[in-house]
Amino acid sequence: MHTVVVGTSGVTASDVLAVARDGARIELSGEALAALAAARGIVDALAAKPEPVYGVSTGFGALATRHISQELRAQLQRNIVRSHAAGMGPRVEREVVRALMFLRLKTVCSGHTGVRPEVAQTMADVLNAGITPVVHEYGSLGCSGDLAPLSHCALTLMGEGDAEGPDGVVRPAGELLAEHGIAPVELREKEGLALLNGTDGMLGMLVMALADLDMLYKSADITAALSLEALLGTDKVLAPELHAIRPHPGQGASAANMLAVLKGSELTGHHQDDAPRVQDAYSVRCAPQVAGAGRDTMAHARLVAERELASAVDNPVVLPDGRVESNGNFHGAPVAYVLDFLAIAVADLASIAERRTDRLLDKNRSHGLPPFLADDAGVDSGLMIAQYTQAALVSELKRLAVPASADSIPSSAMQEDHVSMGWSAARKLRTAVDNLTRVLAVELYAASRAVELREGLSPAPATQAAIAAVRKAGVEGPGPDRFLAPDLAAADEFVREGRLVSAVEAVTGPLL
């Protein structure tokens, strides 16, 4: 099994995906263990002094004015975990929790948190054992980080609360730790706070969304090319020299992908009426511009994610010169903004795909295709309601595009009076990515049927390969009305698993 080694300088997106989705094992580097020990020495020295230090010998948040005596500090650390583990609602996905825990471990191993090496090792042991704390949908305001979700994870380290075992069964965390020979941690000064104070949940979801969207934007270029072909559109608008004079990188990449997919097509540029189109509709002609803008938004989001993956997010932090300083690095605004930007781009990509689908089904705009791509229009309704479903998804995506990060609700007796809502931005982006997949699946379903209904002219080799692969996956082609939901579900799975991209790339080579 793949092993991810965690050091002091952060982790990569591929590390997050390996741990969260593929169950990769984790090891702590010697460098990390040394940094942990050194930072802990600083915390222990400060804890022995009579002067109060935030997070070490004081209360938290609005209660930071109280100095905590030595005999109460272990109880203080336990209590912050127990009291902050206040999430509600349904459980979040296993991959999200694993990313959340792994990214908190990343910051712990930076040597800036003051956590003992044995606590970090326990975090790694829990992940390696396949134990997943129960984390709930609601509870994070994205500042100070993802407090409630991280608290539920810390609770498991203490042997309290509930967790899911490697068999998928939820049981008391203490039982699961005992079965795997993992001793619960006894938290000391600052450790409870250090386990809770980060942007790890929203960052993990951002990393996974970017991975999913990388595949979906390629899928969108393919479905747009299929629709262009089915509508007898022109591929001249995809010429590199046209996109070079407006040099947005994403636009050029999207146009190049569509051109590669359409190479060798006999369907592009043909017209079946007496007034040939000078231009295709925007939803066809401007596909690279819209998808390209989303790709460039992703590039910015990826830059933010890379910076955050290299960060140590905690409050207070232990500095190499021995200071333990309060700061505001836990604020989730940088991550929250790009999560919201991506939700906007996703909604617009889905919207333009739905407009192409609607055009394929309208006999007045489809240039010779039967109404609703029906076998016997009137007797058959064809794909009429498949487009309704797609439209409903797009409408939902528009609601999900409303930014969470533009909102803030004060908390902690006005001490935490401006919050990022980054967790909420991440949760709605996950839903948006799921719905975009479904929207593209409907466009694929309609466009592949429409291409097959064009007789006498051959589609491009790449689109032929896509259609053959989707038919092999159990998505049926043209014919009389049938129960559509299973076909749409199969198309959704085909896109979601990346098989559409794989089928096309087998002909074109890697897409951009």
Short mmCIF file of C-alpha atoms in Angstrom, two decimals:
data_model
loop_
_atom_site.label_atom_id
_atom_site.label_comp_id
_atom_site.label_asym_id
_atom_site.label_seq_id
_atom_site.Cartn_x
_atom_site.Cartn_y
_atom_site.Cartn_z
CA MET A 1 0.00 0.00 0.00
CA HIS A 2 1.15 3.52 -0.78
CA THR A 3 2.70 5.34 2.20
CA VAL A 4 2.62 9.10 2.76
CA VAL A 5 5.45 10.49 4.88
CA VAL A 6 4.51 13.65 6.79
CA GLY A 7 7.31 16.11 7.49
CA THR A 8 7.48 19.70 8.69
CA SER A 9 6.93 21.49 5.38
CA GLY A 10 3.37 20.54 4.57
CA VAL A 11 1.83 18.00 2.19
CA THR A 12 0.67 17.87 -1.42
CA ALA A 13 -2.78 17.55 -2.94
CA SER A 14 -1.89 14.05 -4.12
CA ASP A 15 -1.00 13.15 -0.51
CA VAL A 16 -4.45 14.30 0.64
CA LEU A 17 -6.19 12.30 -2.09
CA ALA A 18 -4.11 9.20 -1.32
CA VAL A 19 -5.02 9.26 2.36
CA ALA A 20 -8.64 10.44 2.03
CA ARG A 21 -9.76 8.33 -0.90
CA ASP A 22 -7.26 5.49 -1.30
CA GLY A 23 -6.53 4.63 2.33
CA ALA A 24 -2.79 5.29 2.06
CA ARG A 25 -0.77 4.66 5.23
CA ILE A 26 0.93 7.51 7.06
CA GLU A 27 4.39 7.72 8.58
CA LEU A 28 5.90 10.59 10.53
CA SER A 29 9.36 11.64 9.41
CA GLY A 30 12.27 11.89 11.84
CA GLU A 31 12.37 15.60 11.08
CA ALA A 32 8.73 15.95 12.15
CA LEU A 33 9.25 14.02 15.38
CA ALA A 34 12.23 16.21 16.25
CA ALA A 35 10.27 19.39 15.53
CA LEU A 36 7.37 18.16 17.63
CA ALA A 37 9.66 17.46 20.57
CA ALA A 38 11.41 20.84 20.28
CA ALA A 39 8.14 22.80 20.18
CA ARG A 40 6.79 20.79 23.09
CA GLY A 41 9.82 21.75 25.13
CA ILE A 42 8.97 25.41 24.61
CA VAL A 43 5.35 24.86 25.69
CA ASP A 44 6.41 22.92 28.80
CA ALA A 45 8.79 25.72 29.79
CA LEU A 46 6.07 28.35 29.42
CA ALA A 47 3.57 26.20 31.30
CA ALA A 48 5.91 26.15 34.29
CA LYS A 49 6.04 29.95 34.48
CA PRO A 50 3.59 32.00 36.55
CA GLU A 51 2.75 34.37 33.67
CA PRO A 52 -0.42 33.42 31.75
CA VAL A 53 0.02 32.32 28.11
CA TYR A 54 -3.03 31.99 25.86
CA GLY A 55 -3.92 28.38 25.14
CA VAL A 56 -1.32 27.10 27.58
CA SER A 57 -2.43 28.45 30.94
CA THR A 58 -5.62 30.40 30.12
CA GLY A 59 -9.15 29.76 29.02
CA PHE A 60 -10.17 30.11 25.38
CA GLY A 61 -11.93 32.65 23.18
CA ALA A 62 -14.00 35.06 25.27
CA LEU A 63 -12.85 33.17 28.40
CA ALA A 64 -9.16 33.82 27.74
CA THR A 65 -8.93 36.26 30.65
CA ARG A 66 -8.94 33.46 33.24
CA HIS A 67 -5.60 32.04 34.37
CA ILE A 68 -5.82 28.26 34.83
CA SER A 69 -3.88 26.61 37.64
CA GLN A 70 -1.60 23.60 37.01
CA GLU A 71 -3.97 21.05 38.52
CA LEU A 72 -6.84 22.07 36.22
CA ARG A 73 -5.01 22.23 32.88
CA ALA A 74 -5.51 18.61 31.82
CA GLN A 75 -9.19 18.99 32.59
CA LEU A 76 -9.22 22.24 30.58
CA GLN A 77 -7.87 20.46 27.49
CA ARG A 78 -10.36 17.60 27.81
CA ASN A 79 -13.19 20.03 28.35
CA ILE A 80 -12.48 22.10 25.25
CA VAL A 81 -12.69 18.97 23.12
CA ARG A 82 -15.86 17.70 24.77
CA SER A 83 -17.64 21.06 24.72
CA HIS A 84 -16.62 21.90 21.16
CA ALA A 85 -17.73 18.50 19.82
CA ALA A 86 -21.19 19.99 19.35
CA GLY A 87 -21.97 19.15 15.74
CA MET A 88 -25.46 18.26 14.56
CA GLY A 89 -27.11 16.80 11.51
CA PRO A 90 -26.15 13.91 9.22
CA ARG A 91 -22.66 12.46 9.13
CA VAL A 92 -20.24 13.83 6.58
CA GLU A 93 -18.50 11.49 4.18
CA ARG A 94 -15.64 9.23 5.25
CA GLU A 95 -13.22 10.78 2.76
CA VAL A 96 -13.92 14.25 4.17
CA VAL A 97 -13.18 13.12 7.73
CA ARG A 98 -9.96 11.39 6.68
CA ALA A 99 -8.82 14.53 4.84
CA LEU A 100 -9.77 16.63 7.87
CA MET A 101 -7.70 14.49 10.26
CA PHE A 102 -4.75 14.16 7.91
CA LEU A 103 -4.52 17.91 7.34
CA ARG A 104 -4.66 18.59 11.08
CA LEU A 105 -1.81 16.10 11.46
CA LYS A 106 0.07 18.03 8.77
CA THR A 107 -0.09 21.21 10.84
CA VAL A 108 0.73 19.38 14.07
CA CYS A 109 3.89 17.98 12.44
CA SER A 110 5.03 21.45 11.41
CA GLY A 111 6.47 21.96 14.88
CA HIS A 112 4.46 25.15 15.40
CA THR A 113 1.68 23.75 17.61
CA GLY A 114 3.43 22.42 20.71
CA VAL A 115 1.74 19.02 20.56
CA ARG A 116 3.73 16.04 21.86
CA PRO A 117 5.06 13.49 19.35
CA GLU A 118 2.91 10.72 20.87
CA VAL A 119 -0.29 12.68 20.11
CA ALA A 120 0.74 13.05 16.46
CA GLN A 121 1.58 9.36 16.29
CA THR A 122 -1.85 8.48 17.69
CA MET A 123 -3.47 10.57 14.96
CA ALA A 124 -1.52 8.61 12.35
CA ASP A 125 -2.36 5.31 14.05
CA VAL A 126 -6.09 6.05 14.02
CA LEU A 127 -6.00 6.88 10.30
CA ASN A 128 -3.89 3.80 9.54
CA ALA A 129 -6.35 1.61 11.43
CA GLY A 130 -9.21 2.82 9.22
CA ILE A 131 -11.04 4.36 12.18
CA THR A 132 -13.16 7.34 11.11
CA PRO A 133 -14.66 9.68 13.73
CA VAL A 134 -18.33 10.57 13.36
CA VAL A 135 -18.39 14.20 12.20
CA HIS A 136 -21.65 16.06 11.60
CA GLU A 137 -22.77 18.40 8.84
CA TYR A 138 -23.34 21.47 11.00
CA GLY A 139 -21.10 23.11 13.58
CA SER A 140 -18.33 24.97 11.75
CA LEU A 141 -18.31 28.69 11.06
CA GLY A 142 -14.91 28.45 9.37
CA CYS A 143 -13.25 30.51 12.12
CA SER A 144 -11.43 29.67 14.36
CA GLY A 145 -11.12 27.03 11.71
CA ASP A 146 -13.43 24.02 11.56
CA LEU A 147 -13.85 23.79 15.33
CA ALA A 148 -16.75 21.39 15.80
CA PRO A 149 -15.69 18.90 13.08
CA LEU A 150 -12.12 18.81 14.38
CA SER A 151 -13.38 18.44 17.95
CA HIS A 152 -15.26 15.27 17.02
CA CYS A 153 -11.98 13.92 15.60
CA ALA A 154 -10.08 14.88 18.76
CA LEU A 155 -12.76 13.19 20.84
CA THR A 156 -11.94 9.90 19.12
CA LEU A 157 -8.25 10.33 20.02
CA MET A 158 -9.36 10.57 23.64
CA GLY A 159 -11.34 7.33 23.28
CA GLU A 160 -14.68 9.09 23.57
CA GLY A 161 -17.66 9.56 21.27
CA ASP A 162 -18.48 7.41 18.26
CA ALA A 163 -16.44 6.39 15.24
CA GLU A 164 -16.77 4.15 12.22
CA GLY A 165 -14.57 1.09 12.10
CA PRO A 166 -12.86 -0.24 8.98
CA ASP A 167 -15.91 -2.50 8.51
CA GLY A 168 -18.18 0.53 8.18
CA VAL A 169 -19.96 -0.05 11.50
CA VAL A 170 -20.29 2.87 13.93
CA ARG A 171 -19.26 1.96 17.48
CA PRO A 172 -17.90 3.65 20.61
CA ALA A 173 -14.47 5.06 19.79
CA GLY A 174 -12.90 3.56 22.91
CA GLU A 175 -13.79 0.04 21.78
CA LEU A 176 -12.30 0.62 18.33
CA LEU A 177 -9.06 2.02 19.74
CA ALA A 178 -8.72 -0.95 22.11
CA GLU A 179 -9.27 -3.45 19.29
CA HIS A 180 -6.42 -1.90 17.33
CA GLY A 181 -4.07 -1.56 20.29
CA ILE A 182 -4.22 2.23 20.32
CA ALA A 183 -4.07 3.92 23.73
CA PRO A 184 -6.32 6.99 24.15
CA VAL A 185 -4.37 10.23 24.55
CA GLU A 186 -4.29 12.20 27.79
CA LEU A 187 -4.16 15.78 26.59
CA ARG A 188 -1.78 18.28 28.19
CA GLU A 189 -1.35 22.05 27.96
CA LYS A 190 -2.32 23.52 24.59
CA GLU A 191 -2.94 20.14 22.94
CA GLY A 192 -6.74 20.26 22.97
CA LEU A 193 -6.70 23.69 21.39
CA ALA A 194 -4.08 22.68 18.81
CA LEU A 195 -6.23 19.76 17.64
CA LEU A 196 -9.22 22.01 16.91
CA ASN A 197 -7.92 25.22 15.43
CA GLY A 198 -7.57 24.82 11.65
CA THR A 199 -9.12 25.19 8.22
CA ASP A 200 -8.61 21.48 7.54
CA GLY A 201 -12.13 20.44 6.62
CA MET A 202 -12.71 23.17 4.09
CA LEU A 203 -9.22 22.66 2.66
CA GLY A 204 -9.68 18.90 2.29
CA MET A 205 -12.95 19.41 0.47
CA LEU A 206 -11.32 22.02 -1.79
CA VAL A 207 -8.54 19.60 -2.75
CA MET A 208 -11.03 16.84 -3.56
CA ALA A 209 -13.30 19.19 -5.51
CA LEU A 210 -10.38 20.36 -7.63
CA ALA A 211 -9.50 16.75 -8.46
CA ASP A 212 -13.10 16.01 -9.44
CA LEU A 213 -13.46 19.21 -11.46
CA ASP A 214 -10.27 18.54 -13.39
CA MET A 215 -11.97 15.45 -14.80
CA LEU A 216 -15.38 17.13 -15.19
CA TYR A 217 -14.05 20.08 -17.18
CA LYS A 218 -12.51 17.63 -19.64
CA SER A 219 -15.85 15.81 -19.72
CA ALA A 220 -17.61 19.12 -20.44
CA ASP A 221 -15.31 19.79 -23.40
CA ILE A 222 -16.23 16.34 -24.74
CA THR A 223 -20.00 16.75 -24.31
CA ALA A 224 -19.80 20.24 -25.86
CA ALA A 225 -17.97 18.78 -28.85
CA LEU A 226 -20.61 16.04 -29.18
CA SER A 227 -23.38 18.64 -29.10
CA LEU A 228 -21.59 20.81 -31.67
CA GLU A 229 -21.30 17.78 -33.93
CA ALA A 230 -24.93 16.77 -33.42
CA LEU A 231 -26.07 20.31 -34.26
CA LEU A 232 -23.93 20.38 -37.44
CA GLY A 233 -22.02 23.31 -35.96
CA THR A 234 -18.73 24.67 -37.19
CA ASP A 235 -15.41 23.83 -35.56
CA LYS A 236 -13.76 26.85 -37.18
CA VAL A 237 -14.38 28.85 -33.99
CA LEU A 238 -12.00 26.48 -32.20
CA ALA A 239 -8.97 27.46 -34.29
CA PRO A 240 -5.90 28.17 -32.12
CA GLU A 241 -5.23 31.51 -33.80
CA LEU A 242 -8.63 32.81 -32.66
CA HIS A 243 -7.93 31.95 -29.05
CA ALA A 244 -4.36 33.23 -29.18
CA ILE A 245 -5.62 36.79 -29.57
CA ARG A 246 -7.54 36.47 -26.28
CA PRO A 247 -4.89 34.56 -24.37
CA HIS A 248 -6.76 33.20 -21.38
CA PRO A 249 -5.05 29.84 -20.71
CA GLY A 250 -8.21 27.96 -19.81
CA GLN A 251 -10.02 29.11 -22.94
CA GLY A 252 -7.18 27.95 -25.16
CA ALA A 253 -7.04 24.57 -23.43
CA SER A 254 -10.79 24.02 -23.72
CA ALA A 255 -10.80 24.95 -27.43
CA ALA A 256 -7.84 22.65 -28.07
CA ASN A 257 -9.65 19.79 -26.35
CA MET A 258 -12.81 20.28 -28.40
CA LEU A 259 -10.79 20.50 -31.62
CA ALA A 260 -8.99 17.27 -30.77
CA VAL A 261 -12.28 15.51 -30.02
CA LEU A 262 -13.80 16.69 -33.33
CA LYS A 263 -10.80 15.84 -35.51
CA GLY A 264 -11.94 13.86 -38.55
CA SER A 265 -15.66 14.57 -38.14
CA GLU A 266 -17.84 14.70 -41.25
CA LEU A 267 -20.69 16.34 -39.34
CA THR A 268 -19.26 19.77 -38.57
CA GLY A 269 -20.14 22.74 -40.77
CA HIS A 270 -23.06 21.13 -42.63
CA HIS A 271 -26.45 22.82 -42.93
CA GLN A 272 -29.74 21.27 -43.95
CA ASP A 273 -31.69 24.38 -44.83
CA ASP A 274 -31.60 27.06 -47.50
CA ALA A 275 -30.14 29.73 -45.20
CA PRO A 276 -26.85 28.43 -43.85
CA ARG A 277 -25.88 29.67 -40.40
CA VAL A 278 -23.19 32.29 -40.34
CA GLN A 279 -22.70 31.64 -36.63
CA ASP A 280 -23.71 29.00 -34.12
CA ALA A 281 -25.60 29.93 -30.97
CA TYR A 282 -23.59 31.16 -28.00
CA SER A 283 -24.00 27.91 -26.08
CA VAL A 284 -22.10 26.16 -28.89
CA ARG A 285 -19.79 28.89 -30.14
CA CYS A 286 -18.75 30.21 -26.71
CA ALA A 287 -18.24 26.84 -25.02
CA PRO A 288 -14.44 27.33 -24.71
CA GLN A 289 -14.84 30.81 -23.28
CA VAL A 290 -17.19 29.66 -20.52
CA ALA A 291 -15.38 26.43 -19.71
CA GLY A 292 -12.07 28.27 -20.00
CA ALA A 293 -13.07 30.87 -17.42
CA GLY A 294 -13.90 28.03 -15.06
CA ARG A 295 -10.54 26.42 -15.72
CA ASP A 296 -8.76 29.67 -14.87
CA THR A 297 -10.81 29.93 -11.68
CA MET A 298 -9.63 26.44 -10.83
CA ALA A 299 -6.03 27.50 -11.41
CA HIS A 300 -6.42 30.29 -8.86
CA ALA A 301 -8.14 27.94 -6.41
CA ARG A 302 -5.32 25.43 -6.84
CA LEU A 303 -2.77 28.14 -6.01
CA VAL A 304 -4.66 28.97 -2.80
CA ALA A 305 -4.87 25.28 -1.91
CA GLU A 306 -1.13 24.80 -2.45
CA ARG A 307 -0.35 27.72 -0.16
CA GLU A 308 -2.70 26.38 2.49
CA LEU A 309 -1.23 22.87 2.21
CA ALA A 310 2.16 24.40 3.03
CA SER A 311 0.78 26.35 6.00
CA ALA A 312 0.75 25.74 9.74
CA VAL A 313 -2.67 26.93 10.90
CA ASP A 314 -3.07 27.21 14.67
CA ASN A 315 -3.56 29.78 17.42
CA PRO A 316 -1.38 30.40 19.28
CA VAL A 317 1.67 29.21 17.35
CA VAL A 318 5.09 28.21 18.61
CA LEU A 319 7.85 30.14 16.86
CA PRO A 320 11.47 28.95 16.52
CA ASP A 321 12.73 31.74 18.79
CA GLY A 322 10.65 30.37 21.66
CA ARG A 323 7.73 32.76 21.49
CA VAL A 324 4.15 31.49 21.62
CA GLU A 325 2.08 34.10 19.82
CA SER A 326 -1.61 34.60 19.16
CA ASN A 327 -2.57 35.24 15.53
CA GLY A 328 -5.45 35.14 13.06
CA ASN A 329 -4.16 32.54 10.60
CA PHE A 330 -7.05 30.23 11.38
CA HIS A 331 -9.47 32.51 9.51
CA GLY A 332 -10.88 30.63 6.54
CA ALA A 333 -11.43 33.56 4.16
CA PRO A 334 -8.77 32.59 1.57
CA VAL A 335 -10.20 29.09 1.23
CA ALA A 336 -13.84 30.15 1.54
CA TYR A 337 -13.57 32.64 -1.31
CA VAL A 338 -12.24 30.14 -3.83
CA LEU A 339 -14.77 27.53 -2.77
CA ASP A 340 -17.47 30.05 -3.62
CA PHE A 341 -15.75 31.08 -6.86
CA LEU A 342 -15.77 27.44 -7.94
CA ALA A 343 -19.47 27.05 -7.15
CA ILE A 344 -20.20 29.98 -9.46
CA ALA A 345 -18.09 28.49 -12.26
CA VAL A 346 -19.73 25.09 -11.82
CA ALA A 347 -23.21 26.59 -12.03
CA ASP A 348 -22.35 28.43 -15.25
CA LEU A 349 -20.76 25.38 -16.86
CA ALA A 350 -23.90 23.38 -16.09
CA SER A 351 -26.09 26.19 -17.39
CA ILE A 352 -24.42 26.32 -20.81
CA ALA A 353 -24.56 22.51 -21.06
CA GLU A 354 -28.30 22.57 -20.37
CA ARG A 355 -28.83 25.18 -23.09
CA ARG A 356 -27.10 22.92 -25.63
CA THR A 357 -29.27 20.00 -24.55
CA ASP A 358 -32.43 22.06 -24.94
CA ARG A 359 -31.31 23.08 -28.45
CA LEU A 360 -30.80 19.41 -29.39
CA LEU A 361 -34.41 18.65 -28.41
CA ASP A 362 -36.11 21.60 -30.14
CA LYS A 363 -36.99 20.77 -33.75
CA ASN A 364 -37.00 24.48 -34.59
CA ARG A 365 -33.33 24.89 -33.57
CA SER A 366 -31.80 21.44 -33.99
CA HIS A 367 -31.34 21.57 -37.77
CA GLY A 368 -33.23 18.48 -38.78
CA LEU A 369 -33.33 16.35 -35.64
CA PRO A 370 -36.71 14.89 -34.56
CA PRO A 371 -38.60 16.67 -31.76
CA PHE A 372 -37.14 15.73 -28.37
CA LEU A 373 -35.05 13.13 -30.23
CA ALA A 374 -38.16 10.94 -30.06
CA ASP A 375 -38.61 7.79 -32.13
CA ASP A 376 -42.24 8.64 -33.03
CA ALA A 377 -42.87 12.14 -31.73
CA GLY A 378 -46.35 12.41 -30.21
CA VAL A 379 -46.53 8.74 -29.40
CA ASP A 380 -43.06 9.03 -27.86
CA SER A 381 -41.92 11.92 -25.65
CA GLY A 382 -38.24 11.14 -26.17
CA LEU A 383 -35.90 13.06 -23.87
CA MET A 384 -38.36 15.81 -22.97
CA ILE A 385 -38.30 15.11 -19.24
CA ALA A 386 -34.61 14.25 -19.14
CA GLN A 387 -34.11 17.92 -19.98
CA TYR A 388 -36.56 18.87 -17.21
CA THR A 389 -34.38 16.97 -14.76
CA GLN A 390 -31.31 18.70 -16.12
CA ALA A 391 -33.03 22.09 -15.80
CA ALA A 392 -33.97 21.33 -12.19
CA LEU A 393 -30.35 20.51 -11.43
CA VAL A 394 -29.18 23.74 -13.04
CA SER A 395 -31.69 25.74 -11.03
CA GLU A 396 -30.40 24.12 -7.85
CA LEU A 397 -26.82 24.91 -8.91
CA LYS A 398 -27.72 28.58 -9.26
CA ARG A 399 -28.92 28.58 -5.65
CA LEU A 400 -25.73 26.82 -4.57
CA ALA A 401 -23.71 29.54 -6.31
CA VAL A 402 -24.86 32.13 -3.77
CA PRO A 403 -21.66 32.73 -1.78
CA ALA A 404 -21.41 31.50 1.79
CA SER A 405 -18.32 33.64 2.37
CA ALA A 406 -20.32 36.86 1.93
CA ASP A 407 -22.12 35.98 5.14
CA SER A 408 -20.84 36.23 8.68
CA ILE A 409 -22.54 35.57 12.00
CA PRO A 410 -20.88 36.69 15.25
CA SER A 411 -20.09 34.13 17.94
CA SER A 412 -18.28 33.62 21.26
CA ALA A 413 -19.69 36.70 22.99
CA MET A 414 -18.52 38.87 20.05
CA GLN A 415 -14.89 37.78 20.45
CA GLU A 416 -15.20 35.88 17.16
CA ASP A 417 -17.21 38.58 15.47
CA HIS A 418 -16.33 37.91 11.81
CA VAL A 419 -16.27 34.37 10.47
CA SER A 420 -15.59 32.87 7.04
CA MET A 421 -18.34 30.25 6.63
CA GLY A 422 -15.77 28.27 4.63
CA TRP A 423 -17.07 24.89 5.78
CA SER A 424 -20.51 25.82 4.43
CA ALA A 425 -18.94 26.95 1.15
CA ALA A 426 -17.17 23.59 0.90
CA ARG A 427 -20.28 21.55 1.68
CA LYS A 428 -22.34 23.27 -1.00
CA LEU A 429 -19.52 22.93 -3.52
CA ARG A 430 -19.53 19.16 -2.98
CA THR A 431 -23.24 19.14 -3.84
CA ALA A 432 -22.59 21.37 -6.84
CA VAL A 433 -19.89 19.03 -8.18
CA ASP A 434 -22.29 16.08 -7.86
CA ASN A 435 -25.00 17.97 -9.73
CA LEU A 436 -22.64 19.13 -12.48
CA THR A 437 -21.79 15.49 -13.10
CA ARG A 438 -25.49 14.72 -13.55
CA VAL A 439 -26.00 17.67 -15.89
CA LEU A 440 -23.11 16.57 -18.10
CA ALA A 441 -24.48 13.02 -18.07
CA VAL A 442 -27.78 14.28 -19.50
CA GLU A 443 -25.97 16.25 -22.22
CA LEU A 444 -23.93 13.17 -23.06
CA TYR A 445 -27.10 11.09 -23.24
CA ALA A 446 -28.85 13.57 -25.55
CA ALA A 447 -25.87 14.41 -27.75
CA SER A 448 -24.85 10.79 -28.30
CA ARG A 449 -28.39 9.93 -29.36
CA ALA A 450 -28.53 12.97 -31.64
CA VAL A 451 -25.23 12.07 -33.34
CA GLU A 452 -26.53 8.53 -33.97
CA LEU A 453 -29.65 9.99 -35.58
CA ARG A 454 -27.51 11.84 -38.16
CA GLU A 455 -27.32 9.34 -40.98
CA GLY A 456 -24.96 9.43 -43.94
CA LEU A 457 -22.11 11.34 -42.30
CA SER A 458 -19.53 9.90 -39.92
CA PRO A 459 -18.77 11.45 -36.54
CA ALA A 460 -15.20 11.96 -35.40
CA PRO A 461 -13.24 8.89 -34.29
CA ALA A 462 -13.06 10.26 -30.73
CA THR A 463 -16.81 10.87 -30.48
CA GLN A 464 -17.46 7.44 -32.02
CA ALA A 465 -15.29 5.96 -29.27
CA ALA A 466 -17.22 7.89 -26.60
CA ILE A 467 -20.57 6.70 -27.94
CA ALA A 468 -19.40 3.10 -28.21
CA ALA A 469 -18.11 3.17 -24.64
CA VAL A 470 -21.28 4.66 -23.20
CA ARG A 471 -23.38 2.08 -25.05
CA LYS A 472 -21.16 -0.68 -23.67
CA ALA A 473 -21.79 0.79 -20.21
CA GLY A 474 -25.50 0.02 -20.56
CA VAL A 475 -26.79 3.37 -21.79
CA GLU A 476 -29.12 2.58 -24.67
CA GLY A 477 -29.27 4.49 -27.95
CA PRO A 478 -32.19 5.79 -30.06
CA GLY A 479 -35.49 3.96 -30.02
CA PRO A 480 -39.04 4.00 -28.61
CA ASP A 481 -39.69 5.43 -25.15
CA ARG A 482 -38.45 3.39 -22.22
CA PHE A 483 -37.83 3.82 -18.50
CA LEU A 484 -35.23 6.60 -18.63
CA ALA A 485 -33.99 6.78 -15.04
CA PRO A 486 -31.72 3.70 -15.29
CA ASP A 487 -30.15 5.04 -18.50
CA LEU A 488 -29.49 8.41 -16.89
CA ALA A 489 -28.05 6.75 -13.78
CA ALA A 490 -25.71 4.68 -15.95
CA ALA A 491 -24.63 7.80 -17.87
CA ASP A 492 -24.01 9.58 -14.56
CA GLU A 493 -21.82 6.75 -13.33
CA PHE A 494 -19.99 6.65 -16.67
CA VAL A 495 -19.07 10.34 -16.40
CA ARG A 496 -18.43 10.27 -12.63
CA GLU A 497 -15.91 7.44 -12.89
CA GLY A 498 -13.95 9.21 -15.62
CA ARG A 499 -14.77 6.61 -18.27
CA LEU A 500 -15.93 9.24 -20.77
CA VAL A 501 -12.57 10.97 -20.59
CA SER A 502 -10.71 7.65 -20.77
CA ALA A 503 -12.64 6.55 -23.87
CA VAL A 504 -11.86 9.78 -25.70
CA GLU A 505 -8.23 9.99 -24.61
CA ALA A 506 -7.68 6.49 -25.99
CA VAL A 507 -8.15 8.16 -29.41
CA THR A 508 -6.90 11.72 -28.88
CA GLY A 509 -4.17 11.19 -26.33
CA PRO A 510 -4.22 13.16 -23.04
CA LEU A 511 -6.55 16.13 -23.02
CA LEU A 512 -5.48 19.40 -21.42
#
